[in-house]
Coordinates of C-alpha atoms and ligand atoms in Angstrom, one line a residue:
M30 CA 0.0 0.0 0.0
R31 CA 1.3 3.5 -0.9
D32 CA 2.0 5.8 2.0
I33 CA 1.4 9.6 1.6
D34 CA 4.2 11.2 3.7
H35 CA 4.6 14.7 5.0
F36 CA 6.8 17.2 3.2
I37 CA 8.7 19.3 5.8
G38 CA 11.8 21.4 5.5
G39 CA 12.2 20.5 1.8
Q40 CA 12.1 16.8 2.5
T41 CA 9.7 13.9 2.5
V42 CA 9.2 12.9 6.2
V43 CA 7.7 9.6 7.3
G44 CA 5.2 10.1 10.0
T45 CA 5.8 8.8 13.5
S46 CA 2.3 9.0 15.1
G47 CA 1.3 5.6 14.0
R48 CA -2.1 7.0 12.8
Y49 CA -3.2 6.8 9.2
G50 CA -6.2 7.8 7.1
D51 CA -7.6 5.9 4.1
V52 CA -7.4 7.5 0.7
F53 CA -9.8 5.9 -1.7
D54 CA -10.0 5.6 -5.5
P55 CA -13.6 6.8 -5.7
N56 CA -13.9 5.2 -9.1
T57 CA -13.4 1.7 -7.8
G58 CA -14.3 2.2 -4.2
Q59 CA -11.0 0.7 -3.1
V60 CA -8.5 2.1 -0.6
Q61 CA -5.4 3.0 -2.8
A62 CA -3.2 4.7 -0.2
R63 CA -2.9 5.6 3.4
V64 CA -2.0 9.1 4.6
Q65 CA -0.1 9.9 7.7
L66 CA -2.0 11.7 10.4
A67 CA 0.4 13.9 12.3
S68 CA 0.7 14.2 16.0
A69 CA 0.9 17.6 17.6
A70 CA 4.7 17.1 17.9
E71 CA 5.0 16.5 14.1
V72 CA 2.9 19.6 13.4
D73 CA 5.2 21.6 15.7
A74 CA 8.2 20.3 13.8
A75 CA 6.7 21.6 10.5
I76 CA 6.0 25.0 12.1
A77 CA 9.6 25.1 13.5
N78 CA 10.9 24.6 9.9
A79 CA 8.7 27.4 8.6
A80 CA 9.8 29.7 11.4
A81 CA 13.5 29.0 10.8
A82 CA 13.1 29.8 7.1
Q83 CA 11.0 32.9 7.5
P84 CA 13.5 35.7 8.3
G85 CA 15.7 34.7 5.3
W86 CA 12.7 34.5 3.0
A87 CA 11.4 37.8 4.1
A88 CA 14.8 39.4 3.6
I89 CA 14.9 38.3 -0.1
N90 CA 13.7 41.2 -2.2
P91 CA 10.1 41.0 -3.5
Q92 CA 10.9 40.6 -7.1
R93 CA 13.2 37.6 -6.4
R94 CA 10.4 36.0 -4.5
A95 CA 8.1 36.8 -7.4
R96 CA 10.6 35.0 -9.7
V97 CA 10.1 31.8 -7.7
M98 CA 6.3 32.1 -8.3
F99 CA 6.9 32.6 -12.1
E100 CA 9.0 29.4 -12.1
F101 CA 6.5 27.5 -10.0
K102 CA 3.8 28.3 -12.5
R103 CA 6.0 27.1 -15.4
L104 CA 6.7 23.8 -13.5
V105 CA 3.0 23.2 -12.7
E106 CA 2.1 23.8 -16.3
R107 CA 4.9 21.4 -17.4
D108 CA 3.4 18.7 -15.1
M109 CA -0.3 19.5 -15.7
E110 CA -1.2 16.1 -17.1
R111 CA 0.4 14.1 -14.3
L112 CA -1.0 16.4 -11.6
A113 CA -4.5 16.4 -13.0
E114 CA -4.5 12.6 -13.2
L115 CA -3.2 12.3 -9.6
L116 CA -5.9 14.7 -8.4
S117 CA -8.7 12.8 -10.3
S118 CA -7.6 9.5 -9.0
E119 CA -8.1 10.5 -5.4
H120 CA -11.0 13.0 -5.7
G121 CA -13.0 11.4 -8.5
K122 CA -13.7 14.6 -10.5
V123 CA -13.2 14.2 -14.3
I124 CA -9.8 15.2 -15.7
A125 CA -11.1 18.4 -17.3
D126 CA -12.3 19.5 -13.9
S127 CA -9.0 18.6 -12.3
K128 CA -7.2 20.7 -14.8
G129 CA -9.6 23.5 -14.1
D130 CA -9.0 23.1 -10.4
I131 CA -5.2 23.5 -10.9
Q132 CA -5.6 26.2 -13.5
R133 CA -7.7 28.4 -11.2
G134 CA -5.0 28.0 -8.6
L135 CA -2.3 29.0 -11.1
E136 CA -4.2 32.2 -11.8
V137 CA -3.7 33.1 -8.2
I138 CA 0.0 32.3 -8.6
E139 CA 0.0 34.7 -11.6
F140 CA -1.5 37.3 -9.4
A141 CA 1.2 36.6 -6.8
C142 CA 3.9 37.3 -9.4
G143 CA 2.8 40.9 -9.3
I144 CA 2.7 41.3 -5.5
P145 CA 5.8 43.5 -5.3
H146 CA 3.5 46.2 -6.7
L147 CA 1.0 45.7 -3.9
L148 CA 3.5 45.7 -1.1
K149 CA 4.8 49.2 -2.0
G150 CA 2.8 51.1 0.6
E151 CA 2.2 54.9 0.7
Y152 CA 4.2 58.1 1.3
T153 CA 3.4 61.6 2.4
M154 CA 6.2 64.0 2.0
G155 CA 6.1 67.2 4.1
A156 CA 3.4 66.0 6.5
G157 CA 4.7 68.6 8.9
P158 CA 7.8 70.8 8.9
G159 CA 10.6 68.5 7.8
I160 CA 8.4 65.5 8.4
D161 CA 7.5 62.6 6.1
V162 CA 5.3 59.7 6.7
Y163 CA 5.5 56.4 4.9
S164 CA 3.8 53.0 5.3
M165 CA 4.7 49.6 4.1
R166 CA 3.2 46.1 4.1
V167 CA 5.3 43.6 5.9
P168 CA 4.8 39.8 6.2
L169 CA 3.2 38.3 9.4
G170 CA 5.7 35.5 9.8
V171 CA 4.5 31.9 9.7
G172 CA 1.1 31.3 8.2
A173 CA -1.0 28.1 8.0
G174 CA -3.6 26.9 5.6
I175 CA -6.2 24.2 6.3
T176 CA -8.0 23.0 3.2
P177 CA -11.0 20.9 2.1
F178 CA -11.1 17.9 -0.2
N179 CA -13.0 19.4 -3.0
F180 CA -10.3 21.7 -4.5
P181 CA -7.0 20.1 -3.5
G182 CA -5.1 22.2 -6.1
M183 CA -6.8 25.6 -6.2
I184 CA -7.5 26.3 -2.6
P185 CA -4.0 25.6 -1.3
M186 CA -2.6 27.9 -4.1
W187 CA -5.1 30.6 -3.1
M188 CA -3.5 30.6 0.3
F189 CA 0.2 29.8 0.0
G190 CA 0.6 31.6 -3.3
V191 CA -0.2 35.0 -1.8
A192 CA 1.2 34.3 1.7
I193 CA 4.6 33.2 0.4
A194 CA 4.9 35.9 -2.2
C195 CA 4.3 38.4 0.6
G196 CA 7.3 37.0 2.5
N197 CA 5.6 34.6 4.9
T198 CA 6.5 31.0 5.2
F199 CA 3.8 28.4 5.3
V200 CA 2.4 25.2 6.8
L201 CA -0.3 23.6 4.7
K202 CA -2.6 21.0 6.3
P203 CA -4.5 19.7 3.3
S204 CA -7.6 17.4 3.4
E205 CA -6.7 13.9 4.5
R206 CA -9.0 12.5 1.8
D207 CA -7.0 13.5 -1.3
S208 CA -3.6 14.5 0.0
S209 CA -1.1 13.7 -2.8
L210 CA -1.4 16.7 -5.0
P211 CA -0.6 19.2 -2.2
V212 CA 2.7 17.3 -1.6
E213 CA 3.6 17.6 -5.3
L214 CA 2.9 21.3 -5.1
G215 CA 5.3 21.6 -2.2
K216 CA 8.0 19.7 -4.1
L217 CA 7.5 21.9 -7.1
M218 CA 7.9 25.1 -5.0
M219 CA 11.3 23.8 -3.9
E220 CA 12.2 22.9 -7.5
A221 CA 11.2 26.5 -8.4
G222 CA 13.8 27.9 -6.0
A223 CA 11.9 28.4 -2.7
P224 CA 14.3 27.5 0.1
P225 CA 13.5 24.5 2.3
G226 CA 10.9 25.3 5.0
V227 CA 9.1 28.0 3.0
L228 CA 6.3 25.6 2.1
N229 CA 5.7 22.6 4.4
V230 CA 2.9 20.1 3.9
V231 CA 1.8 18.2 7.0
H232 CA -1.1 15.7 6.9
G233 CA -3.6 15.2 9.6
D234 CA -7.1 15.5 11.1
K235 CA -8.5 17.4 14.1
E236 CA -5.4 16.7 16.1
A237 CA -3.2 18.5 13.5
V238 CA -5.6 21.4 13.1
D239 CA -5.8 21.9 16.9
A240 CA -2.0 21.9 17.1
I241 CA -1.8 24.6 14.5
L242 CA -4.4 26.7 16.4
A243 CA -2.5 26.2 19.6
S244 CA 0.9 27.2 18.3
P245 CA 2.1 30.6 19.4
I246 CA 4.4 30.7 16.3
V247 CA 1.6 30.6 13.7
R248 CA 0.4 34.2 13.2
A249 CA -2.4 33.6 10.7
V250 CA -4.7 30.8 9.7
S251 CA -6.6 30.5 6.5
F252 CA -9.3 27.8 6.6
V253 CA -11.7 26.5 4.0
G254 CA -14.2 23.7 4.8
S255 CA -17.6 23.1 6.4
S256 CA -19.2 25.8 8.5
D257 CA -19.1 24.2 12.0
I258 CA -15.4 23.5 11.7
A259 CA -14.8 26.9 10.1
H260 CA -16.4 28.5 13.2
H261 CA -14.4 26.3 15.5
V262 CA -11.2 27.4 13.7
Y263 CA -12.2 31.0 13.7
A264 CA -13.2 31.1 17.4
T265 CA -10.2 29.2 18.6
G266 CA -7.6 30.9 16.4
T267 CA -8.8 34.4 17.2
S268 CA -8.9 33.7 20.9
T269 CA -5.2 33.0 20.8
G270 CA -4.6 36.3 18.9
K271 CA -4.2 34.9 15.4
R272 CA -5.5 36.5 12.3
V273 CA -8.1 34.0 10.9
Q274 CA -10.1 33.8 7.7
A275 CA -12.4 30.8 7.7
M276 CA -14.6 30.0 4.7
G277 CA -17.5 27.6 5.3
G278 CA -20.3 25.8 3.6
A279 CA -22.8 27.0 1.0
K280 CA -26.3 26.6 -0.4
N281 CA -26.3 28.8 -3.5
H282 CA -29.6 29.9 -5.2
A283 CA -30.3 30.5 -8.9
I284 CA -33.2 33.0 -9.3
V285 CA -34.9 32.6 -12.7
L286 CA -37.2 35.4 -13.9
P287 CA -39.8 34.8 -16.6
D288 CA -37.8 36.7 -19.2
A289 CA -34.7 34.6 -18.8
D290 CA -33.1 32.7 -21.7
M291 CA -34.3 29.2 -20.5
E292 CA -32.0 27.3 -22.8
Q293 CA -29.0 29.0 -21.1
V294 CA -30.5 28.5 -17.7
V295 CA -30.9 24.8 -18.2
A296 CA -27.4 24.4 -19.7
D297 CA -25.9 26.4 -16.9
L298 CA -27.8 24.5 -14.2
S299 CA -26.7 21.1 -15.7
G300 CA -23.1 22.2 -15.2
A301 CA -23.4 24.2 -12.0
A302 CA -25.7 21.8 -10.1
F303 CA -24.2 18.5 -11.2
G304 CA -20.6 19.2 -12.3
S305 CA -18.0 17.7 -10.0
A306 CA -20.9 15.7 -8.6
G307 CA -22.2 18.8 -6.9
E308 CA -19.1 18.9 -4.6
R309 CA -18.4 22.6 -5.2
C310 CA -18.9 25.4 -2.7
M311 CA -20.1 27.6 -5.7
A312 CA -22.4 24.9 -7.1
L313 CA -26.1 25.9 -7.7
P314 CA -28.1 23.3 -5.8
V315 CA -31.3 25.5 -5.5
V316 CA -33.2 27.0 -8.4
V317 CA -36.0 29.5 -7.7
P318 CA -38.3 30.0 -10.8
V319 CA -40.5 33.1 -10.5
G320 CA -44.1 32.4 -11.6
E321 CA -45.9 29.1 -12.3
R322 CA -45.1 29.2 -16.1
T323 CA -41.4 29.7 -15.5
A324 CA -41.4 26.8 -13.0
A325 CA -43.3 24.5 -15.4
T326 CA -41.0 25.3 -18.3
L327 CA -37.9 24.9 -16.2
R328 CA -39.0 21.5 -14.9
E329 CA -40.0 20.3 -18.3
M330 CA -36.6 21.2 -19.9
M331 CA -34.5 20.1 -16.9
V332 CA -35.6 16.5 -16.9
P333 CA -34.3 15.6 -20.4
A334 CA -31.2 17.7 -19.8
M335 CA -30.5 15.6 -16.7
A336 CA -31.1 12.4 -18.6
A337 CA -28.4 13.4 -21.1
L338 CA -25.8 13.8 -18.3
R339 CA -23.1 11.1 -18.5
V340 CA -21.8 9.9 -15.2
G341 CA -18.5 8.1 -15.6
V342 CA -15.1 7.3 -14.2
S343 CA -12.9 10.4 -13.8
S344 CA -10.7 9.4 -16.8
D345 CA -13.8 9.2 -19.1
K346 CA -13.4 12.2 -21.4
D347 CA -17.1 12.2 -22.3
A348 CA -18.3 12.0 -18.7
H349 CA -19.9 15.2 -17.2
Y350 CA -19.1 14.1 -13.7
G351 CA -17.5 11.3 -11.7
P352 CA -18.0 9.7 -8.3
V353 CA -18.3 11.5 -5.0
I354 CA -15.3 11.4 -2.6
N355 CA -16.1 8.3 -0.6
G356 CA -18.8 5.9 0.5
A357 CA -19.7 7.8 3.7
H358 CA -20.4 10.9 1.6
R359 CA -22.5 9.0 -0.9
S360 CA -24.6 7.6 2.0
R361 CA -25.0 11.2 3.4
V362 CA -26.2 12.5 0.1
E363 CA -28.7 9.6 -0.3
D364 CA -29.9 10.2 3.3
Y365 CA -30.7 13.8 2.3
I366 CA -32.7 12.6 -0.7
Q367 CA -34.7 10.4 1.6
M368 CA -35.1 13.3 4.0
G369 CA -36.5 15.4 1.2
I370 CA -39.1 12.8 0.4
D371 CA -40.0 12.4 4.0
E372 CA -40.4 16.2 4.3
G373 CA -42.9 16.2 1.5
A374 CA -40.9 17.5 -1.5
E375 CA -41.6 15.8 -4.8
L376 CA -38.7 13.7 -6.1
V377 CA -38.9 14.1 -9.9
V378 CA -35.6 12.3 -10.8
D379 CA -34.0 9.8 -8.4
G380 CA -30.3 9.4 -8.7
R381 CA -29.9 6.9 -5.8
G382 CA -28.8 3.4 -6.5
F383 CA -26.9 4.4 -9.6
Q384 CA -24.3 1.8 -10.6
L385 CA -21.7 2.2 -13.3
Q386 CA -21.1 -1.1 -15.3
G387 CA -17.7 -2.4 -14.5
H388 CA -17.3 0.0 -11.5
E389 CA -20.1 -1.3 -9.3
Q390 CA -18.1 -0.5 -6.1
G391 CA -17.4 3.1 -7.2
F392 CA -19.0 6.0 -5.3
F393 CA -21.3 7.1 -8.0
I394 CA -24.7 8.9 -7.6
G395 CA -27.0 9.8 -10.5
P396 CA -28.4 13.3 -10.8
S397 CA -31.5 14.0 -8.7
L398 CA -34.2 16.6 -9.0
F399 CA -36.7 17.8 -6.4
D400 CA -39.7 20.0 -7.0
Q401 CA -42.1 21.7 -4.5
V402 CA -39.2 22.2 -2.0
K403 CA -40.2 24.6 0.9
P404 CA -37.9 26.9 2.8
T405 CA -39.0 25.2 6.1
M406 CA -37.5 21.9 5.1
R407 CA -34.2 20.8 6.6
S408 CA -33.1 19.3 3.2
Y409 CA -33.4 22.9 1.9
Q410 CA -31.7 24.5 4.8
D411 CA -28.6 22.2 5.0
E412 CA -25.8 21.9 2.5
I413 CA -26.1 18.5 0.7
F414 CA -22.9 18.8 -1.4
G415 CA -24.0 16.2 -4.0
P416 CA -25.6 16.0 -7.4
V417 CA -29.1 17.1 -6.2
L418 CA -31.0 20.1 -7.6
Q419 CA -34.0 21.5 -5.6
I420 CA -36.7 23.6 -7.2
V421 CA -38.3 26.2 -4.7
R422 CA -41.2 28.0 -6.4
A423 CA -41.8 31.7 -5.9
E424 CA -44.6 34.0 -7.0
T425 CA -42.6 37.2 -7.2
L426 CA -39.1 38.4 -7.5
A427 CA -39.3 39.9 -4.0
E428 CA -40.3 36.4 -2.6
A429 CA -37.5 34.8 -4.6
A430 CA -34.9 37.3 -3.6
A431 CA -35.6 36.9 0.1
L432 CA -34.6 33.2 0.0
P433 CA -30.9 33.6 -0.4
S434 CA -30.8 36.6 1.8
Q435 CA -32.5 34.8 4.7
H436 CA -30.6 31.5 4.2
Q437 CA -27.9 30.7 6.8
Y438 CA -25.3 30.5 4.1
G439 CA -24.3 33.4 1.8
N440 CA -21.6 32.2 -0.5
G441 CA -22.8 32.7 -4.1
V442 CA -26.1 33.5 -5.9
A443 CA -27.1 33.9 -9.5
I444 CA -30.0 35.7 -11.2
F445 CA -31.1 34.9 -14.8
T446 CA -33.0 37.7 -16.5
R447 CA -32.9 40.1 -19.4
N448 CA -34.1 42.9 -17.1
G449 CA -31.0 45.0 -16.2
G450 CA -32.7 47.1 -13.6
A451 CA -34.0 44.0 -11.7
A452 CA -30.6 42.4 -11.8
R453 CA -28.9 45.5 -10.7
D454 CA -31.2 46.0 -7.7
F455 CA -31.0 42.3 -6.8
A456 CA -27.1 42.4 -6.9
A457 CA -27.1 45.6 -4.7
T458 CA -29.4 44.2 -2.0
V459 CA -29.0 40.5 -1.7
E460 CA -27.2 39.3 1.5
V461 CA -24.7 37.1 -0.3
G462 CA -20.9 37.6 -0.9
M463 CA -20.6 36.7 -4.6
V464 CA -23.3 37.4 -7.2
G465 CA -23.7 36.3 -10.8
I466 CA -25.9 38.0 -13.4
N467 CA -26.6 35.4 -16.1
V468 CA -23.4 33.7 -14.8
P469 CA -24.0 30.5 -12.9
I470 CA -20.8 30.2 -10.9
P471 CA -19.5 33.7 -10.2
V472 CA -16.1 32.8 -8.8
P473 CA -14.1 36.1 -8.8
L474 CA -10.9 36.1 -10.8
A475 CA -7.6 35.9 -9.0
Y476 CA -7.1 39.7 -8.9
H477 CA -10.5 40.2 -7.3
S478 CA -11.2 38.5 -3.9
F479 CA -13.2 35.4 -3.1
G480 CA -15.4 35.1 0.0
G481 CA -19.0 34.5 1.2
W482 CA -21.1 36.0 3.9
K483 CA -22.9 34.7 7.0
R484 CA -22.1 31.1 7.8
S485 CA -20.1 30.9 4.5
G486 CA -17.3 33.1 5.8
F487 CA -15.9 34.0 9.2
G488 CA -13.4 36.8 9.5
D489 CA -12.8 40.1 7.7
H490 CA -10.6 39.4 4.7
N491 CA -11.5 37.4 1.6
Q492 CA -9.2 35.0 -0.2
H493 CA -6.6 36.2 -2.8
G494 CA -6.6 39.5 -4.7
P495 CA -6.1 42.7 -2.8
E496 CA -7.9 41.2 0.2
G497 CA -5.5 38.3 0.3
V498 CA -2.5 40.7 0.4
R499 CA -4.2 42.5 3.3
F500 CA -4.7 39.3 5.1
W501 CA -1.2 38.0 4.8
T502 CA 0.6 41.3 5.7
K503 CA 0.4 44.0 8.3
V504 CA 1.1 47.7 7.9
K505 CA 4.0 49.5 9.4
T506 CA 4.0 53.3 9.3
V507 CA 7.1 55.4 9.8
T508 CA 7.1 59.1 10.7
Q509 CA 10.5 60.6 10.1
R510 CA 12.1 64.0 10.7
W511 CA 15.6 64.7 9.7
P512 CA 17.6 67.7 11.0
T513 CA 17.5 70.5 8.5
G514 CA 19.7 73.5 7.9
G515 CA 23.4 73.9 7.3
H516 CA 23.1 73.0 3.6
E517 CA 21.5 74.4 0.5
L518 CA 19.9 72.3 -2.2
P519 CA 18.7 73.1 -5.7
R520 CA 15.3 74.7 -5.7
G521 CA 12.9 75.2 -8.6
S522 CA 12.7 78.8 -9.8
E523 CA 9.6 80.7 -8.8
D524 CA 8.8 81.6 -12.4
G525 CA 8.7 78.0 -13.3
G526 CA 12.0 78.2 -15.3
P527 CA 14.9 75.8 -15.1
S528 CA 16.1 74.8 -11.6
R529 CA 19.4 76.3 -10.4
V530 CA 21.9 75.2 -7.8
V531 CA 22.1 77.9 -5.1
D532 CA 25.1 76.5 -3.3
S533 CA 27.1 74.2 -5.5
S534 CA 29.6 73.4 -2.7
F535 CA 27.0 71.1 -1.0
V536 CA 27.6 67.4 -1.6
I537 CA 24.8 64.9 -1.0
P538 CA 26.1 61.9 1.0
T539 CA 26.0 58.7 -1.0
M540 CA 24.6 55.4 0.4
K541 CA 27.2 52.8 1.4
Ligands
NAD5 P1 -14.3 19.6 6.3 O1 -14.8 20.7 7.1 O2 -14.7 18.2 6.6 O3 -12.7 19.6 6.3 C1 -12.0 20.8 6.0 C2 -10.7 20.7 6.8 O4 -10.9 20.6 8.2 C3 -9.8 19.5 6.5 O5 -8.5 19.8 6.3 C4 -10.1 18.6 7.7 O6 -8.9 17.7 7.9 C5 -10.3 19.5 8.8 N1 -11.1 19.0 9.9 C6 -12.1 18.0 9.7 N2 -12.7 17.8 10.9 C7 -12.1 18.7 11.8 C8 -12.3 18.9 13.2 N3 -13.3 18.3 13.9 N4 -11.6 19.9 13.8 C9 -10.7 20.6 13.1 N5 -10.4 20.3 11.8 C10 -11.1 19.4 11.1 O7 -14.7 19.9 4.8 P2 -14.6 19.0 3.5 O8 -15.6 17.9 3.6 O9 -13.2 18.6 3.2 O10 -15.0 20.0 2.3 C11 -16.3 20.3 2.0 C12 -16.8 21.6 2.7 O11 -16.0 22.7 2.4 C13 -18.2 22.0 2.2 O12 -18.9 22.4 3.3 C14 -17.9 23.1 1.2 O13 -19.0 24.0 1.0 C15 -16.8 23.8 1.9 N6 -16.0 24.6 1.0 C16 -16.2 26.0 1.2 C17 -15.5 26.8 0.3 C18 -15.6 28.3 0.5 O14 -14.8 29.0 -0.1 N7 -16.6 28.8 1.2 C19 -14.7 26.3 -0.7 C20 -14.6 24.9 -0.8 C21 -15.3 24.0 0.0

């Protein structure tokens, strides 16, 4: 059996805790590897490596740090096929989705290549007599990232890309369910020229996370995962004085107005509700058609579109989506489908019991569709995180718009309409962090920032973009006054003519 080891101080490190987690091949349902689960002492060793590397890394000038990021991007692109196959083999998403996962992470690395510009700070000359004020952004020290299973490439790169380019060193604790790709990213960072200890990857579960939260050396923690754990990380981390950003779960709504382009809506929902088996925090698992006719048309068109979806193994180039991450998660999704039935929703398409010929033990689920879902139902209120689409009917735009605003989660939302005024008002007022207008999955580009509201995001700063730079740096402001007098310097002439040296005997001291 293959072991997935830690990567600490630039080296593969075999765990000593004696604890392991199973990593499945979701296509076959078989355990394909075991991942080390670190003890608190092993986490502390990774943190110590990051701390030892940090002063040297921060002392390197920003453009040289950026050059490491440029090279890292080249190396990841060089290895794209291998990395995408590795990701798919542990996660189960189709290869095209794995490449998208890595590519979206690389876009943050591209952003990180330009970070020297964003670290420059501000300057006020002559704030008082002989006084200047300048501010700069300096790294925090050692940062940590704790990431979920569903984007093992993109989300680690959101975090360490920005943190490291800003001069921090990093300890990454990836999901224990698909842990191989993050180790490969750590190795490629070293190959790109990052000194050992700048990026460490330590595997583990709650014990490792709690060790990170307890460490006085770690100055900032970035977390992405489910909301209860996000809240635990936020509350514990901030109580020990850390800066924490903690992104949680989601239940994103698509509002469909009667004037929407229904063909586009159905095509977009097919991808956004079922792509990656619904295991995306920006998936669209709820659709709210406004008016009975809109609902009837949507339902009528959605059923054949779902029948055309091909569920297949992750290497199947024609498959729309693959298996879910493991058997426990498949059971959880199927339990939610049963809950929806028990609560009185109408199950229009049932994806339970789906078996792929030749892969009967794989963790596959067919697409499911519910109609007549009510906001009071728990199957609506909870995140299911599987290939299940729920129709919640509304009579008016106001009724529809209240649903995402009142939901416990506020990650993403989309509105489909040709009415610019309605879309604009909706975007301005909805209580959700990321809004799409005729765009189903409005994930902000790398140079903007990603983050949800309410139980989808705890903390003040979003991921990557300018918000990411603010999160991974602190501001230092210097007010300086130098003795004046005893020398004369060139001054501009009052009539705006050419400057002239008043006392040419004065020599400006040169820097040593
Ligand atoms: P998860 O919460 O189970 O795990 C996330 C991380 O927390 C993992 O590294 C895991 O090892 C660690 N962890 C697990 N149990 C813990 C505990 N008791 N104490 C401390 N740490 C613990 O999430 P997941 O199943 O890997 O990922 C899916 C979830 O992540 C979904 O809820 C999804 O919506 C969410 N997600 C959110 C975003 C976002 O940006 N808002 C993005 C991607 C995924």
